[in-house]
Short mmCIF file of C-alpha atoms and ligand atoms in Angstrom, two decimals:
data_model
loop_
_atom_site.label_atom_id
_atom_site.label_comp_id
_atom_site.label_asym_id
_atom_site.label_seq_id
_atom_site.Cartn_x
_atom_site.Cartn_y
_atom_site.Cartn_z
CA MET A 1347 156.97 94.63 5.38
CA ILE A 1348 158.00 91.60 3.22
CA MET A 1349 161.62 93.11 3.10
CA HIS A 1350 161.60 93.13 6.95
CA TYR A 1351 160.30 89.74 7.26
CA LYS A 1352 163.11 88.33 4.86
CA VAL A 1353 165.93 90.15 6.87
CA SER A 1354 164.64 89.00 10.25
CA LEU A 1355 164.20 85.30 8.84
CA LEU A 1356 167.77 85.71 7.57
CA THR A 1357 169.21 86.72 10.79
CA ARG A 1358 167.29 83.94 12.70
CA THR A 1359 168.82 81.41 10.22
CA LEU A 1360 172.27 82.66 10.63
CA LEU A 1361 172.01 82.85 14.21
CA LEU A 1362 170.80 79.17 14.23
CA ALA A 1363 173.64 78.29 11.98
CA VAL A 1364 176.17 79.74 14.40
CA VAL A 1365 174.65 77.71 17.23
CA PHE A 1366 174.39 74.56 15.22
CA GLN A 1367 178.11 74.86 14.04
CA VAL A 1368 179.15 75.58 17.66
CA THR A 1369 177.44 72.27 18.91
CA THR A 1370 178.42 70.01 16.04
CA SER A 1371 182.04 71.19 15.88
CA GLN A 1372 182.83 69.45 19.25
CA ALA A 1373 181.65 66.15 17.68
CA GLN A 1374 182.68 66.54 14.05
CA GLN A 1375 185.20 68.82 12.71
CA LYS A 1376 183.66 71.32 10.25
CA PHE A 1377 185.24 71.91 6.80
CA SER A 1378 184.50 74.75 4.53
CA LYS A 1379 184.04 74.11 0.88
CA ARG A 1380 187.40 75.46 -0.08
CA GLN A 1381 189.05 73.05 2.51
CA ILE A 1382 187.13 70.06 1.09
CA GLU A 1383 188.13 71.04 -2.47
CA LYS A 1384 191.91 71.22 -1.30
CA ILE A 1385 191.76 67.93 0.53
CA LYS A 1386 189.98 66.40 -2.69
CA THR A 1387 192.49 67.83 -5.10
CA GLU A 1388 195.60 66.41 -2.90
CA THR A 1389 193.83 63.11 -2.82
CA LEU A 1390 193.38 62.98 -6.61
CA ASN A 1391 196.98 63.92 -7.01
CA GLN A 1392 197.94 60.98 -4.78
CA VAL A 1393 195.84 58.58 -6.66
CA GLN A 1394 197.48 59.79 -9.92
CA GLU A 1395 200.93 59.33 -8.35
CA GLN A 1396 199.95 55.74 -7.23
CA ARG A 1397 199.33 54.78 -10.73
CA LYS A 1398 202.39 52.44 -11.11
CA ASN A 1399 201.18 50.53 -7.97
CA THR A 1400 197.76 50.36 -9.41
CA GLN A 1401 199.05 48.87 -12.65
CA VAL A 1402 201.20 46.23 -10.72
CA MET A 1403 198.22 44.94 -8.52
CA ILE A 1404 195.91 44.76 -11.76
CA ASP A 1405 198.32 42.94 -13.84
CA LYS A 1406 199.31 40.61 -10.81
CA VAL A 1407 195.81 39.58 -9.90
CA PHE A 1408 195.02 39.00 -13.69
CA SER A 1409 197.95 36.71 -13.74
CA PHE A 1410 196.53 34.66 -10.88
CA ALA A 1411 193.15 34.10 -12.61
CA GLU A 1412 191.29 32.42 -9.74
CA LEU A 1413 187.85 31.04 -9.98
CA GLY A 1414 185.20 31.66 -7.13
CA PHE A 1415 186.28 30.23 -3.65
CA GLN A 1416 189.65 29.39 -4.88
CA GLU A 1417 191.02 32.95 -4.80
CA PHE A 1418 193.96 31.95 -2.52
CA GLU A 1419 196.87 33.84 -4.24
CA THR A 1420 194.76 36.66 -4.86
CA SER A 1421 193.63 37.13 -1.38
CA ALA A 1422 197.21 36.49 0.09
CA TYR A 1423 198.70 39.17 -2.30
CA LEU A 1424 196.05 41.94 -1.58
CA THR A 1425 195.82 41.38 2.18
CA LYS A 1426 199.61 41.69 2.44
CA ILE A 1427 199.72 45.10 0.98
CA LEU A 1428 196.85 46.20 3.27
CA GLU A 1429 198.53 44.73 6.36
CA GLU A 1430 201.85 46.66 5.45
CA ALA A 1431 199.86 49.79 5.26
CA GLY A 1432 198.49 49.24 8.86
CA PHE A 1433 195.24 47.65 8.14
CA GLU A 1434 193.97 44.84 10.48
CA VAL A 1435 192.95 41.89 8.51
CA LYS A 1436 190.35 39.40 9.43
CA THR A 1437 190.15 36.22 7.22
CA GLY A 1438 187.84 33.21 6.99
CA LEU A 1439 184.51 35.24 7.13
CA SER A 1440 181.37 32.81 7.16
CA GLY A 1441 183.72 29.98 6.97
CA ILE A 1442 185.03 30.92 3.48
CA PRO A 1443 188.75 30.31 3.46
CA THR A 1444 189.40 32.90 0.69
CA SER A 1445 187.66 35.85 2.21
CA TRP A 1446 188.93 38.67 4.37
CA MET A 1447 188.08 42.36 5.60
CA ALA A 1448 190.83 44.71 6.33
CA THR A 1449 189.98 47.54 8.61
CA TRP A 1450 191.85 50.82 9.30
CA SER A 1451 190.52 53.56 11.58
CA SER A 1452 191.53 57.26 12.33
CA GLY A 1453 189.01 57.67 15.00
CA GLU A 1454 185.39 58.37 15.48
CA GLY A 1455 183.63 59.00 12.29
CA PRO A 1456 181.73 57.16 9.70
CA VAL A 1457 182.54 53.34 9.01
CA ILE A 1458 182.83 52.99 5.13
CA ALA A 1459 183.09 49.71 3.52
CA LEU A 1460 184.89 49.60 0.06
CA GLY A 1461 184.68 46.51 -2.02
CA SER A 1462 184.97 44.77 -5.33
CA ASP A 1463 184.85 41.18 -6.78
CA VAL A 1464 188.15 39.22 -7.33
CA ASP A 1465 187.12 35.76 -8.98
CA CYS A 1466 187.39 34.95 -12.75
CA ILE A 1467 185.59 32.87 -15.49
CA PRO A 1468 186.08 29.39 -16.48
CA LYS A 1469 187.83 28.80 -19.87
CA ALA A 1470 188.22 32.36 -20.49
CA SER A 1471 192.33 32.27 -20.61
CA GLN A 1472 193.43 34.94 -22.82
CA TYR A 1473 196.63 36.79 -23.74
CA PRO A 1474 196.19 40.46 -22.82
CA GLY A 1475 196.59 43.13 -25.55
CA VAL A 1476 196.00 40.73 -28.33
CA ALA A 1477 192.90 41.35 -30.29
CA TYR A 1478 191.93 37.77 -31.17
CA HIS A 1479 191.43 34.51 -29.37
CA LYS A 1480 194.61 33.41 -27.97
CA PRO A 1481 194.57 31.36 -24.78
CA MET A 1482 197.60 31.55 -22.39
CA VAL A 1483 196.60 28.10 -20.97
CA GLU A 1484 194.03 26.15 -23.13
CA GLY A 1485 190.88 25.35 -21.24
CA ALA A 1486 192.07 27.36 -18.24
CA PRO A 1487 190.10 30.13 -16.31
CA GLY A 1488 190.85 33.92 -17.19
CA HIS A 1489 189.74 37.34 -16.15
CA GLY A 1490 187.08 37.32 -18.90
CA GLU A 1491 184.87 39.53 -16.75
CA GLY A 1492 187.50 41.94 -15.52
CA HIS A 1493 187.32 41.31 -11.72
CA ASN A 1494 191.10 41.52 -11.50
CA SER A 1495 190.76 45.55 -11.48
CA GLY A 1496 188.26 46.15 -8.79
CA VAL A 1497 190.23 45.57 -5.61
CA PRO A 1498 193.13 47.39 -6.88
CA VAL A 1499 190.94 50.53 -7.42
CA ILE A 1500 189.81 50.19 -4.07
CA ILE A 1501 193.34 49.80 -2.29
CA THR A 1502 194.65 52.63 -4.48
CA ALA A 1503 191.82 54.84 -3.21
CA ALA A 1504 192.15 53.69 0.41
CA LEU A 1505 195.83 54.26 0.67
CA ALA A 1506 195.41 57.79 -0.42
CA LEU A 1507 192.63 58.31 1.78
CA GLN A 1508 194.45 56.94 4.65
CA GLU A 1509 197.32 59.66 4.20
CA GLN A 1510 194.52 62.48 3.95
CA MET A 1511 192.65 61.15 7.07
CA LYS A 1512 195.70 61.32 9.07
CA LYS A 1513 197.06 64.63 7.73
CA ASN A 1514 193.72 66.49 8.12
CA LYS A 1515 192.38 64.76 11.29
CA LEU A 1516 189.39 63.16 9.52
CA GLY A 1517 187.70 60.58 11.75
CA GLY A 1518 186.39 57.50 10.21
CA THR A 1519 187.09 53.98 9.56
CA LEU A 1520 187.68 52.30 6.14
CA VAL A 1521 186.72 48.61 5.82
CA ILE A 1522 188.21 46.89 2.59
CA TRP A 1523 186.58 43.70 1.38
CA PRO A 1524 186.51 41.60 -1.70
CA GLY A 1525 183.27 39.82 -3.04
CA ILE A 1526 184.36 36.35 -3.07
CA ALA A 1527 182.97 33.88 -5.65
CA GLU A 1528 180.76 36.59 -7.19
CA GLU A 1529 180.27 34.54 -10.26
CA GLN A 1530 178.72 31.78 -7.91
CA LEU A 1531 176.72 34.65 -5.94
CA GLY A 1532 178.38 32.89 -3.12
CA SER A 1533 179.54 35.17 -0.49
CA LYS A 1534 177.66 38.53 0.25
CA ALA A 1535 174.34 37.11 1.46
CA TRP A 1536 176.40 34.99 3.96
CA TYR A 1537 178.27 38.10 5.32
CA VAL A 1538 174.87 39.75 5.68
CA ARG A 1539 173.39 36.59 7.40
CA ASP A 1540 176.40 36.51 9.76
CA GLY A 1541 176.45 40.17 10.73
CA TYR A 1542 179.81 41.37 9.13
CA PHE A 1543 177.95 44.53 7.92
CA ASP A 1544 175.99 45.30 11.21
CA LYS A 1545 178.34 47.84 12.33
CA ILE A 1546 179.20 49.63 8.82
CA ASP A 1547 177.54 52.81 7.91
CA MET A 1548 177.61 52.72 4.04
CA CYS A 1549 179.25 50.77 1.27
CA ILE A 1550 180.95 52.00 -1.99
CA PHE A 1551 181.49 49.02 -4.27
CA THR A 1552 183.06 49.05 -7.67
CA HIS A 1553 182.66 47.07 -10.88
CA VAL A 1554 184.76 46.96 -14.01
CA SER A 1555 182.69 48.50 -17.01
CA SER A 1556 183.34 50.63 -20.13
CA ASN A 1557 182.41 54.02 -18.74
CA LEU A 1558 182.59 56.04 -15.40
CA SER A 1559 179.23 55.83 -14.07
CA VAL A 1560 176.90 55.16 -11.06
CA SER A 1561 173.15 54.80 -10.70
CA TYR A 1562 170.55 54.88 -7.97
CA GLY A 1563 167.32 53.07 -7.36
CA GLN A 1564 166.54 49.65 -8.70
CA ALA A 1565 169.37 48.70 -10.86
CA ARG A 1566 169.22 46.98 -14.34
CA GLY A 1567 169.04 43.34 -14.20
CA THR A 1568 167.81 40.58 -11.60
CA GLY A 1569 168.32 38.85 -8.48
CA LEU A 1570 168.73 34.98 -8.22
CA ILE A 1571 168.80 31.79 -6.35
CA SER A 1572 171.11 29.12 -7.33
CA VAL A 1573 170.22 25.63 -6.59
CA GLU A 1574 171.58 22.27 -7.31
CA TYR A 1575 169.14 19.32 -7.38
CA THR A 1576 170.82 15.86 -6.72
CA PHE A 1577 168.74 12.68 -7.53
CA ASP A 1578 169.55 9.33 -6.12
CA GLY A 1579 168.84 6.15 -7.94
CA GLU A 1580 170.11 2.64 -8.16
CA SER A 1581 172.78 1.36 -10.48
CA ALA A 1582 172.77 -1.85 -12.52
CA HIS A 1583 174.63 -3.19 -15.62
CA SER A 1584 172.99 -1.30 -18.47
CA ALA A 1585 173.06 -4.24 -20.76
CA GLY A 1586 172.91 -7.06 -18.24
CA ALA A 1587 169.99 -6.13 -16.24
CA PRO A 1588 168.79 -2.55 -16.91
CA TRP A 1589 165.41 -3.49 -15.52
CA ARG A 1590 167.08 -3.58 -12.04
CA GLY A 1591 168.35 0.02 -12.37
CA ARG A 1592 166.71 3.29 -11.34
CA SER A 1593 168.48 6.00 -13.32
CA ALA A 1594 169.28 9.22 -11.54
CA LEU A 1595 170.13 10.86 -14.90
CA ASP A 1596 166.85 10.06 -16.17
CA ALA A 1597 165.30 11.94 -13.42
CA ALA A 1598 167.61 15.08 -13.88
CA GLU A 1599 166.92 15.08 -17.57
CA LEU A 1600 163.15 14.86 -16.95
CA MET A 1601 163.37 17.83 -14.66
CA ASN A 1602 165.14 19.66 -17.25
CA VAL A 1603 162.43 18.80 -19.75
CA ALA A 1604 159.62 19.93 -17.65
CA TRP A 1605 161.42 23.24 -16.61
CA ASN A 1606 161.78 23.87 -20.44
CA TYR A 1607 158.16 23.40 -20.74
CA LYS A 1608 157.64 25.80 -17.93
CA ARG A 1609 159.99 28.42 -19.62
CA GLU A 1610 157.01 28.84 -22.18
CA HIS A 1611 155.14 30.31 -19.27
CA LEU A 1612 157.59 32.54 -17.65
CA HIS A 1613 157.34 36.38 -17.63
CA PRO A 1614 159.95 37.87 -19.98
CA LEU A 1615 161.81 39.48 -17.18
CA LYS A 1616 162.44 36.08 -15.56
CA ARG A 1617 165.52 34.14 -16.62
CA SER A 1618 166.86 30.75 -15.95
CA HIS A 1619 169.84 28.53 -17.05
CA SER A 1620 171.33 25.26 -16.13
CA ILE A 1621 174.13 22.83 -16.27
CA PHE A 1622 174.52 19.09 -15.51
CA THR A 1623 177.10 18.83 -12.54
CA ASP A 1624 176.79 15.00 -12.52
CA ALA A 1625 175.45 13.16 -15.40
CA GLY A 1626 176.95 9.64 -14.62
CA ASP A 1627 180.27 8.14 -15.03
CA GLN A 1628 179.97 5.78 -18.08
CA PRO A 1629 177.30 4.26 -20.41
CA ASN A 1630 177.26 0.80 -19.21
CA VAL A 1631 176.46 1.54 -15.54
CA VAL A 1632 172.99 2.97 -14.93
CA PRO A 1633 173.86 6.49 -13.30
CA SER A 1634 172.84 6.06 -9.57
CA LYS A 1635 173.56 9.82 -9.00
CA ALA A 1636 172.93 12.86 -11.12
CA SER A 1637 172.81 16.52 -10.39
CA ILE A 1638 171.62 19.49 -12.27
CA TRP A 1639 172.39 23.07 -11.12
CA TYR A 1640 170.08 26.14 -11.85
CA TYR A 1641 170.27 29.90 -11.61
CA PHE A 1642 166.61 31.29 -11.17
CA ARG A 1643 166.42 35.10 -11.96
CA ASP A 1644 163.91 37.61 -11.50
CA ILE A 1645 163.66 41.31 -10.76
CA THR A 1646 161.82 40.73 -7.59
CA TYR A 1647 162.54 38.56 -4.40
CA GLU A 1648 158.81 37.21 -4.58
CA GLY A 1649 159.46 36.35 -8.35
CA ILE A 1650 162.58 34.41 -7.45
CA MET A 1651 161.07 32.49 -4.79
CA GLU A 1652 158.10 31.52 -6.88
CA MET A 1653 160.42 30.09 -9.69
CA TYR A 1654 162.36 28.24 -6.85
CA ASP A 1655 159.14 26.79 -5.44
CA ASP A 1656 157.96 25.67 -9.15
CA ALA A 1657 161.34 24.09 -9.42
CA ASN A 1658 161.04 22.19 -6.30
CA HIS A 1659 157.66 20.60 -7.52
CA ILE A 1660 159.17 19.66 -10.85
CA ALA A 1661 162.21 18.01 -8.92
CA GLU A 1662 159.73 16.15 -6.76
CA GLY A 1663 157.80 15.15 -9.91
CA ALA A 1664 160.77 13.76 -11.66
CA ALA A 1665 161.83 11.78 -8.70
CA LEU A 1666 158.26 10.18 -8.55
CA MET A 1667 158.42 9.35 -12.29
CA THR A 1668 161.69 7.62 -12.07
CA LYS A 1669 161.37 6.09 -8.54
CA THR A 1670 164.54 7.89 -7.48
CA LYS A 1671 165.07 10.47 -4.36
CA VAL A 1672 165.69 14.14 -4.83
CA SER A 1673 167.46 16.43 -2.40
CA SER A 1674 168.69 20.10 -3.22
CA ARG A 1675 171.16 22.54 -1.97
CA VAL A 1676 171.43 26.35 -2.28
CA LEU A 1677 174.69 27.29 -3.68
CA GLY A 1678 174.16 30.99 -4.08
CA SER A 1679 171.87 34.00 -3.90
CA ALA A 1680 171.57 37.59 -4.83
CA TRP A 1681 168.85 40.05 -4.14
CA PRO A 1682 167.86 42.54 -6.91
CA ARG A 1683 170.11 45.60 -6.30
CA HIS A 1684 168.91 48.98 -5.06
CA PHE A 1685 171.46 51.72 -4.94
CA ASN A 1686 171.39 54.78 -2.74
CA LYS A 1687 170.24 58.15 -4.23
CA VAL A 1688 172.36 60.33 -2.12
CA ILE A 1689 175.74 58.57 -2.45
CA ALA A 1690 175.03 58.19 -6.23
CA GLU A 1691 174.48 61.95 -6.71
CA LYS A 1692 177.32 62.86 -4.66
CA MET A 1693 179.49 60.41 -6.72
CA TYR A 1694 178.25 61.57 -9.93
CA GLU A 1695 179.48 65.20 -9.09
CA ASN A 1696 182.89 63.85 -8.50
CA ILE A 1697 182.61 61.75 -11.77
CA GLN A 1698 181.86 64.91 -13.72
CA SER A 1699 184.65 66.53 -12.41
CA ILE A 1700 187.21 63.53 -12.80
CA GLY A 1701 185.95 62.60 -16.38
CA LEU A 1702 187.09 59.76 -18.57
CA PRO A 1703 190.64 58.70 -19.00
CA GLU A 1704 192.44 60.09 -22.11
CA TRP A 1705 192.91 57.04 -24.54
CA SER A 1706 195.92 56.56 -26.68
CA GLU A 1707 195.79 55.88 -30.27
CA ALA A 1708 196.92 52.15 -29.47
CA ASP A 1709 194.10 51.74 -26.87
CA GLN A 1710 191.50 52.76 -29.46
CA GLN A 1711 193.02 50.43 -31.96
CA LEU A 1712 193.00 47.58 -29.65
CA ALA A 1713 189.28 48.22 -28.73
CA LYS A 1714 187.98 48.62 -32.25
CA ALA A 1715 189.85 45.48 -33.45
CA VAL A 1716 188.41 43.38 -30.55
CA GLN A 1717 184.74 44.91 -31.28
CA GLU A 1718 185.14 43.83 -34.93
CA GLU A 1719 186.60 40.45 -33.92
CA VAL A 1720 183.39 39.49 -31.84
CA ASN A 1721 181.06 41.27 -34.24
CA SER A 1722 179.86 43.82 -31.87
CA ASN A 1723 177.13 46.24 -32.72
CA ASN A 1724 179.35 48.78 -31.11
CA GLN A 1725 182.51 49.41 -33.33
CA LYS A 1726 183.15 52.87 -32.01
CA GLY A 1727 186.13 52.04 -29.63
CA LEU A 1728 186.42 53.18 -26.16
CA ALA A 1729 184.00 55.56 -24.48
CA THR A 1730 184.98 59.26 -24.99
CA GLU A 1731 181.82 60.70 -23.33
CA LEU A 1732 180.59 60.22 -19.74
CA SER A 1733 177.25 58.50 -19.39
CA GLU A 1734 174.32 60.18 -17.49
CA LEU A 1735 173.58 59.47 -13.85
CA GLY A 1736 171.62 56.25 -13.70
CA LYS A 1737 168.10 56.74 -12.67
CA PRO A 1738 165.59 54.11 -11.34
CA GLN A 1739 164.21 51.89 -14.15
CA LYS A 1740 160.98 52.94 -15.29
CA ASN A 1741 160.49 49.76 -17.39
CA PRO A 1742 162.63 47.06 -15.52
CA VAL A 1743 165.14 45.32 -17.58
CA SER A 1744 166.31 41.77 -17.11
CA GLY A 1745 169.77 40.55 -17.15
CA GLY A 1746 172.62 39.54 -14.92
CA SER A 1747 172.69 39.74 -10.90
CA ASP A 1748 175.21 40.50 -8.38
CA ASP A 1749 175.10 39.72 -4.74
CA ILE A 1750 175.88 43.31 -3.68
CA GLY A 1751 172.15 43.43 -3.96
CA ASP A 1752 172.08 41.80 -0.39
CA ILE A 1753 174.48 44.51 0.93
CA SER A 1754 172.58 47.34 -0.87
CA TRP A 1755 169.33 46.00 1.40
CA THR A 1756 171.47 46.12 4.53
CA ILE A 1757 173.20 49.71 4.35
CA PRO A 1758 173.20 52.47 1.82
CA THR A 1759 175.28 51.18 -1.07
CA VAL A 1760 176.22 52.31 -4.60
CA THR A 1761 178.26 50.48 -7.31
CA LEU A 1762 180.75 52.69 -9.23
CA ARG A 1763 181.26 51.34 -12.64
CA PHE A 1764 184.79 52.31 -14.05
CA PRO A 1765 185.96 52.32 -17.68
CA SER A 1766 188.74 49.58 -17.71
CA ASN A 1767 187.15 47.40 -20.40
CA ILE A 1768 186.01 47.69 -24.01
CA PRO A 1769 182.23 48.54 -24.58
CA GLY A 1770 180.05 46.14 -26.75
CA LEU A 1771 181.42 42.72 -25.68
CA GLN A 1772 179.13 39.82 -24.70
CA GLY A 1773 180.64 39.27 -21.22
CA HIS A 1774 181.87 36.14 -19.67
CA HIS A 1775 184.18 35.49 -22.67
CA TRP A 1776 187.83 35.53 -23.48
CA SER A 1777 187.31 38.88 -25.36
CA ASN A 1778 186.38 40.46 -21.96
CA ALA A 1779 189.93 39.61 -20.74
CA ILE A 1780 191.85 41.28 -23.49
CA ALA A 1781 191.75 44.83 -22.21
CA MET A 1782 192.36 43.76 -18.47
CA ALA A 1783 196.07 43.89 -18.31
CA THR A 1784 196.66 46.68 -20.70
CA PRO A 1785 196.78 50.60 -20.45
CA ILE A 1786 192.94 50.56 -20.81
CA ALA A 1787 192.41 48.79 -17.67
CA HIS A 1788 195.13 50.80 -15.73
CA LYS A 1789 193.75 54.10 -16.69
CA GLY A 1790 190.21 53.16 -16.11
CA ALA A 1791 191.22 51.97 -12.61
CA THR A 1792 192.90 55.13 -12.00
CA ALA A 1793 189.75 57.10 -12.73
CA GLY A 1794 187.76 54.67 -10.69
CA ALA A 1795 190.08 55.19 -7.65
CA LYS A 1796 189.89 58.85 -7.97
CA THR A 1797 186.07 58.72 -7.88
CA VAL A 1798 186.00 56.37 -4.73
CA ALA A 1799 188.51 58.51 -2.90
CA ALA A 1800 186.58 61.88 -3.75
CA THR A 1801 183.16 60.54 -2.73
CA VAL A 1802 184.72 59.22 0.68
CA ILE A 1803 186.18 62.65 1.37
CA ASP A 1804 182.67 64.15 0.83
CA PHE A 1805 181.20 61.66 3.52
CA LEU A 1806 184.12 62.14 5.92
CA THR A 1807 183.78 65.92 5.79
CA GLN A 1808 180.04 66.41 5.53
CA PRO A 1809 178.22 64.50 8.14
CA GLN A 1810 174.75 65.66 6.76
CA LEU A 1811 175.51 63.42 3.67
CA LEU A 1812 175.63 60.17 5.69
CA ALA A 1813 172.59 61.27 7.65
CA ASP A 1814 170.66 61.98 4.21
CA ALA A 1815 171.97 58.56 2.77
CA LYS A 1816 170.43 56.71 5.87
CA ALA A 1817 167.08 58.51 5.70
CA TYR A 1818 167.03 57.53 1.85
CA PHE A 1819 167.74 53.84 2.87
CA GLU A 1820 165.09 54.00 5.51
CA ASN A 1821 162.34 56.12 4.26
CA VAL A 1822 162.30 55.69 0.43
CA GLN A 1823 164.09 52.34 -0.33
CA SER A 1824 162.83 50.32 2.53
CA LYS A 1825 159.41 51.75 2.44
CA GLU A 1826 157.68 49.01 0.69
CA THR A 1827 160.24 46.26 0.53
CA GLN A 1828 161.63 44.29 3.59
CA TYR A 1829 164.89 42.29 3.09
CA ARG A 1830 164.64 38.66 3.88
CA PRO A 1831 167.49 36.49 3.10
CA MET A 1832 167.06 33.65 0.52
CA ILE A 1833 169.49 31.42 2.30
CA THR A 1834 168.73 29.91 5.62
CA GLU A 1835 170.55 29.90 8.89
CA LYS A 1836 172.01 26.45 8.07
CA ASP A 1837 173.16 26.70 4.47
CA PRO A 1838 176.83 26.52 4.39
CA PRO A 1839 178.67 28.39 1.57
CA PRO A 1840 179.86 25.95 -1.15
CA ILE A 1841 183.62 26.62 -0.77
CA TYR A 1842 184.31 23.30 -2.54
CA LEU A 1843 183.30 24.71 -5.85
CA ASN A 1844 186.12 24.95 -8.59
CA LYS A 1845 188.52 23.29 -6.47
CA ASP A 1846 189.16 20.51 -9.04
CA ILE A 1847 189.36 22.91 -12.00
CA MET A 1848 192.05 24.95 -10.17
CA LYS A 1849 193.99 21.86 -9.11
CA GLN A 1850 194.15 20.80 -12.79
CA TYR A 1851 195.28 24.11 -14.45
CA ARG A 1852 197.40 25.76 -11.37
CA PRO A 1853 200.74 24.12 -12.18
CA GLU A 1854 200.59 25.46 -15.92
CA MET A 1855 199.16 28.86 -14.75
CA GLU A 1856 201.81 29.34 -12.09
CA GLN A 1857 204.41 29.81 -14.90
CA PHE A 1858 202.54 32.80 -16.05
CA TYR A 1859 202.21 34.73 -12.68
CA PHE A 1860 203.49 38.16 -13.19
CA ASP A 1861 206.91 39.06 -11.69
CA GLU A 1862 207.06 42.85 -11.03
CA THR A 1863 210.49 42.54 -9.79
CA LYS A 1864 211.85 41.63 -13.12
CA TYR A 1865 209.19 43.19 -15.43
CA ASP A 1866 207.63 46.83 -15.77
CA SER A 1867 204.38 45.22 -16.96
CA TYR A 1868 202.60 41.99 -17.72
CA LEU A 1869 202.55 43.00 -21.40
CA GLU A 1870 206.34 43.16 -21.15
CA GLN A 1871 206.66 39.90 -19.34
CA LEU A 1872 204.45 38.22 -22.05
CA ASN A 1873 206.49 39.85 -24.83
CA ILE A 1874 203.38 41.30 -26.28
CA GLN A 1875 203.58 44.16 -28.80
CA TYR A 1876 200.80 46.56 -27.80
CA PRO A 1877 198.34 46.32 -29.54
CA THR A 1878 198.65 43.09 -31.32
CA LEU A 1879 196.37 43.03 -34.10
CA LYS A 1880 195.33 40.28 -36.82
ZN1 LIG B 3058 181.20 41.04 -12.14
#
């Protein structure tokens, strides 16, 4: 009896499967497991063959070393590659001159966004491959975060995918885009606000790291709002008639003092930091203008907005105390990140079959020397074992932010972290630039590109995956949390940021731009012995 029931159920299931296959095959081509594996293998081989191009792109962007909103050389260079490959490039998104989106389609199918950041870090100029502090241009910006590697990963994957999509008649659209001014959290919330992701089904983002990994659920770290407060006072001769002045700098300093008292009462998961962006011109003139710029971070939207509200009160208090006026401007924002379970699990299967790169003795020597140089608590060199699939944080951990958070609350998204950097460094520092134009970065990027490409193949060949990813986004992720932008309809992106710094250093930096027509690698152009140890 039980036996009979099982058989009839099986027959019915098979019949249903046949009917389902017939109806769906008209809309979407059906691929067997073997066919998918074959396409994947070919794609991965192609990525491997493209490693020279990947290296050139990484070295080139490293040499441009452009700060947020000033990624002009980087964007011109990368979009040219995509245009030549037949992508249609749109620039000037949300009024940001360095922004772009490059689209290529092989017909009806999923619309998949592939992105990564491109900006660098102030005062992080550093010779690659040299295991101690040696700036290329003293005081200049440098890739002390490693954002020079991300879009090369994406482009390498996209070009391989393009070939396979044509060859196997895989319908779909690839949308390549860079995170502009990620360090200022200055573009992605604007893209969401202005609808650039409305017609995109899912996003695979990548970020440099020291392992090949992916996670789902609430990510480690925080979201934030970035706000600059400007005080307006009255100038006077600081010695001749100080009683006639109303110091804007006094107000900014008092705001800072008050916020530092407030800090005692912040929950440990909250973080905040500030710099003075205008502190007057010279001591004998009472400063009529002064500005202080804050990042307010927390693990929830509500917590972030609460800090923002508290800071607004403190700013008003400081203005009252000094008889000055205060205004504020939102310069950036980032939602706490939540990554998609379905995409992450599929991607992690690919990570396991691709694995970590094979590091050379020279790679390990450099890594260990840098770890020792910065007194890292990890002095084991480069990662040789894959990390686990990242699960939702049981006990949330505070830390950095990334405005990919806003994308992750708009469409199903994951961030692939790829092993192009040395583990155990402090971040936003010259030491984080050392590996970024060496074989470590190049090999890590190839592993990253393979993972991106393989995962996209999965989503192009198995429509159910995208449906499941969307179901997770709708029914699990968005069940209790509703995305609300932190920026208003009117907030413009602060595209003037970093203009003066780049203007100051650009002429000296230009002399170091990588010339791939003359040199095989950037290390060769700079005449660096790899690795250069103390
Ligand atoms: Zn970053």
